[in-house]
Short mmCIF file of C-alpha atoms and ligand atoms in Angstrom, two decimals:
data_model
loop_
_atom_site.label_atom_id
_atom_site.label_comp_id
_atom_site.label_asym_id
_atom_site.label_seq_id
_atom_site.Cartn_x
_atom_site.Cartn_y
_atom_site.Cartn_z
CA MET A 26 -69.77 -51.42 133.80
CA THR A 27 -72.03 -51.21 136.89
CA LYS A 28 -72.98 -54.70 137.95
CA ALA A 29 -75.29 -55.47 140.86
CA ILE A 30 -76.65 -58.49 142.67
CA TYR A 31 -80.24 -58.50 143.85
CA PRO A 32 -80.31 -61.36 146.39
CA GLY A 33 -83.28 -62.90 148.12
CA SER A 34 -85.09 -66.08 148.91
CA PHE A 35 -87.80 -65.36 146.28
CA ASP A 36 -90.04 -68.04 147.79
CA PRO A 37 -91.86 -67.22 145.49
CA VAL A 38 -91.11 -64.10 143.41
CA THR A 39 -93.82 -61.43 143.79
CA LYS A 40 -94.81 -58.35 141.82
CA GLY A 41 -92.91 -56.35 144.44
CA HIS A 42 -89.67 -58.20 143.67
CA LEU A 43 -90.22 -57.79 139.93
CA ASP A 44 -90.75 -54.05 140.36
CA ILE A 45 -87.35 -53.75 142.09
CA ILE A 46 -85.70 -55.93 139.40
CA ILE A 47 -87.07 -53.77 136.58
CA ARG A 48 -86.09 -50.50 138.27
CA ALA A 49 -82.61 -51.84 139.11
CA SER A 50 -82.12 -53.00 135.51
CA LYS A 51 -82.71 -49.41 134.36
CA ILE A 52 -79.95 -47.91 136.49
CA MET A 53 -77.40 -50.77 136.34
CA ASP A 54 -75.65 -52.20 133.29
CA HIS A 55 -76.19 -55.72 134.58
CA VAL A 56 -78.26 -57.22 137.39
CA THR A 57 -77.91 -60.77 138.69
CA VAL A 58 -80.99 -61.85 140.61
CA SER A 59 -79.69 -64.56 142.88
CA VAL A 60 -81.57 -67.06 144.99
CA LEU A 61 -79.82 -67.49 148.32
CA GLU A 62 -80.83 -69.47 151.35
CA ASN A 63 -82.22 -67.47 154.25
CA PRO A 64 -81.18 -69.53 157.30
CA ARG A 65 -84.09 -67.95 159.21
CA LYS A 66 -86.75 -69.34 156.86
CA VAL A 67 -87.79 -72.81 155.71
CA ALA A 68 -88.41 -72.55 151.97
CA THR A 69 -91.62 -73.82 150.37
CA PHE A 70 -90.27 -73.90 146.82
CA GLY A 71 -87.04 -75.68 145.86
CA ILE A 72 -84.11 -73.66 144.56
CA GLU A 73 -84.73 -74.96 141.00
CA GLU A 74 -88.38 -73.89 141.16
CA ARG A 75 -87.46 -70.43 142.44
CA VAL A 76 -84.83 -70.02 139.73
CA GLU A 77 -87.32 -71.21 137.08
CA MET A 78 -89.94 -68.68 138.25
CA LEU A 79 -87.38 -65.85 138.21
CA GLU A 80 -86.20 -66.85 134.73
CA LEU A 81 -89.78 -66.72 133.44
CA VAL A 82 -90.47 -63.24 134.82
CA THR A 83 -87.12 -61.70 133.88
CA LYS A 84 -87.08 -63.01 130.28
CA PRO A 85 -87.91 -59.59 128.73
CA TYR A 86 -84.98 -57.85 130.45
CA SER A 87 -81.79 -58.54 128.52
CA ASN A 88 -79.40 -57.22 131.20
CA VAL A 89 -80.94 -59.38 133.94
CA GLU A 90 -79.58 -62.82 134.74
CA VAL A 91 -80.78 -65.38 137.29
CA ASP A 92 -78.49 -67.48 139.44
CA TYR A 93 -78.36 -69.21 142.84
CA TYR A 94 -75.75 -69.70 145.53
CA LYS A 95 -75.47 -71.72 148.70
CA GLY A 96 -73.34 -69.74 151.11
CA LEU A 97 -72.59 -66.21 152.23
CA LEU A 98 -73.86 -63.38 150.07
CA ILE A 99 -70.63 -61.47 150.47
CA ASP A 100 -68.57 -64.45 149.20
CA TYR A 101 -70.91 -64.76 146.23
CA ALA A 102 -70.50 -61.05 145.38
CA GLN A 103 -66.72 -61.28 145.76
CA ASN A 104 -66.46 -64.46 143.64
CA ASN A 105 -68.39 -62.72 140.87
CA ASN A 106 -66.49 -59.45 141.18
CA VAL A 107 -69.70 -57.51 141.91
CA LYS A 108 -69.42 -54.47 144.19
CA ILE A 109 -73.11 -53.58 144.58
CA ILE A 110 -75.82 -55.46 146.47
CA ILE A 111 -79.36 -54.19 145.93
CA LYS A 112 -81.99 -54.65 148.61
CA GLY A 113 -85.63 -53.59 148.57
CA LEU A 114 -87.14 -51.82 151.57
CA ARG A 115 -90.87 -51.94 152.13
CA ALA A 116 -91.39 -50.43 155.56
CA MET A 117 -89.61 -49.37 158.72
CA SER A 118 -90.12 -52.95 159.93
CA ASP A 119 -87.68 -54.14 157.22
CA PHE A 120 -85.14 -51.52 158.10
CA GLU A 121 -83.68 -52.77 161.36
CA PHE A 122 -82.79 -56.21 160.05
CA GLU A 123 -81.62 -54.99 156.63
CA PHE A 124 -79.47 -52.36 158.35
CA GLN A 125 -77.85 -55.09 160.47
CA MET A 126 -77.22 -57.30 157.43
CA ALA A 127 -75.74 -54.39 155.47
CA LEU A 128 -73.40 -53.54 158.35
CA VAL A 129 -72.32 -57.17 158.79
CA ASN A 130 -71.66 -57.47 155.06
CA GLN A 131 -69.74 -54.17 155.17
CA LYS A 132 -67.63 -55.56 158.02
CA LEU A 133 -66.96 -58.77 156.08
CA ASN A 134 -65.98 -56.87 152.93
CA PRO A 135 -65.89 -53.04 152.99
CA ALA A 136 -65.38 -52.91 149.21
CA ILE A 137 -68.94 -54.14 148.60
CA GLU A 138 -71.78 -51.63 149.04
CA THR A 139 -75.42 -52.33 149.85
CA LEU A 140 -77.86 -49.99 148.07
CA PHE A 141 -81.46 -49.81 149.23
CA MET A 142 -84.34 -49.18 146.86
CA MET A 143 -87.68 -48.10 148.27
CA THR A 144 -90.60 -50.29 147.30
CA ASN A 145 -93.16 -49.01 144.90
CA ASN A 146 -95.94 -47.74 147.18
CA LYS A 147 -98.48 -50.08 145.62
CA TYR A 148 -96.47 -53.14 146.74
CA SER A 149 -95.50 -52.00 150.23
CA TYR A 150 -97.82 -54.57 151.85
CA LEU A 151 -96.64 -57.46 149.70
CA SER A 152 -94.38 -60.35 150.71
CA SER A 153 -93.79 -63.94 149.66
CA SER A 154 -95.19 -65.07 153.03
CA ILE A 155 -98.45 -63.18 152.42
CA VAL A 156 -98.73 -64.73 148.93
CA LYS A 157 -98.23 -68.22 150.39
CA GLU A 158 -100.73 -67.65 153.19
CA ILE A 159 -103.42 -66.46 150.77
CA ALA A 160 -102.69 -69.25 148.25
CA GLY A 161 -102.66 -71.86 151.01
CA LEU A 162 -106.11 -70.78 152.16
CA GLY A 163 -107.53 -70.79 148.64
CA GLY A 164 -107.53 -67.00 148.10
CA ASP A 165 -106.86 -65.11 144.88
CA ILE A 166 -103.19 -64.24 144.38
CA SER A 167 -103.50 -63.15 140.74
CA SER A 168 -102.89 -59.48 141.52
CA LEU A 169 -99.89 -60.24 143.75
CA VAL A 170 -97.62 -62.34 141.55
CA PRO A 171 -96.47 -62.01 137.92
CA PRO A 172 -98.85 -63.93 135.62
CA GLU A 173 -96.02 -66.18 134.33
CA VAL A 174 -95.66 -67.85 137.75
CA TYR A 175 -99.30 -67.94 138.88
CA ASP A 176 -99.91 -71.58 137.84
CA ILE A 177 -96.64 -72.81 139.35
CA ILE A 178 -97.57 -71.31 142.73
CA ILE A 179 -101.18 -72.49 142.67
CA ARG A 180 -100.08 -76.05 141.76
CA LYS A 181 -98.05 -76.19 144.97
CA TYR A 182 -101.19 -75.75 147.04
CA GLN A 183 -103.47 -78.20 145.22
O1 PNS B 455 -85.72 -62.49 150.59
P1 PNS B 455 -85.02 -62.59 151.92
O2 PNS B 455 -85.42 -63.86 152.65
O3 PNS B 455 -85.21 -61.36 152.78
O4 PNS B 455 -83.44 -62.68 151.58
C1 PNS B 455 -82.49 -62.78 152.62
C2 PNS B 455 -81.14 -63.26 152.05
C3 PNS B 455 -81.31 -64.61 151.34
C4 PNS B 455 -80.61 -62.23 151.06
C5 PNS B 455 -80.15 -63.39 153.27
O5 PNS B 455 -80.66 -64.31 154.20
C6 PNS B 455 -78.75 -63.79 152.85
O6 PNS B 455 -77.95 -62.95 152.48
N1 PNS B 455 -78.47 -65.12 152.88
C7 PNS B 455 -77.17 -65.65 152.54
C8 PNS B 455 -76.37 -65.98 153.81
C9 PNS B 455 -75.64 -64.74 154.32
O7 PNS B 455 -74.86 -64.12 153.62
N2 PNS B 455 -75.91 -64.40 155.58
C10 PNS B 455 -75.28 -63.28 156.25
C11 PNS B 455 -76.05 -62.01 156.12
S1 PNS B 455 -75.77 -61.05 157.53
#
């Protein structure tokens, strides 16, 4: 059984994340979408809120599960006996940092592989930060986030 973890801060989940989740669920037997803390970012949404949003958008996909973990990604993968980490790549600007993280994780545990999936072209500009900036300034985010989480995000900025 091919099991993978798709980790991220998902602060909040976007249509770009969901596209990767759906595509990963088609090539893996099981995908765990896991909310992890990014020490480089201060989160806007709490872990419970991020998990709730991911659960809403992944409901139709029976081989997708949502979880969270406070700690190192590589420890989380090892504890759950998962050998594949999936990461999305949007642009060359993502590459340098993702490459570094993949190499560090490989150093920490060479048995765990990082697989990169290219973004769907139509979401290459999209990020959680962009969604939050637009929402915070009263713009329309309806085409950027899955409809199930639109109200939850908007409520945060009212
Ligand atoms: O969606 P993001 O913010 O790009 O996700 C980054 C994330 C959460 C996957 C990354 O920061 C992470 O793996 N955090 C857990 C802590 C960890 O393992 N750090 C070492 C990676 S080199």
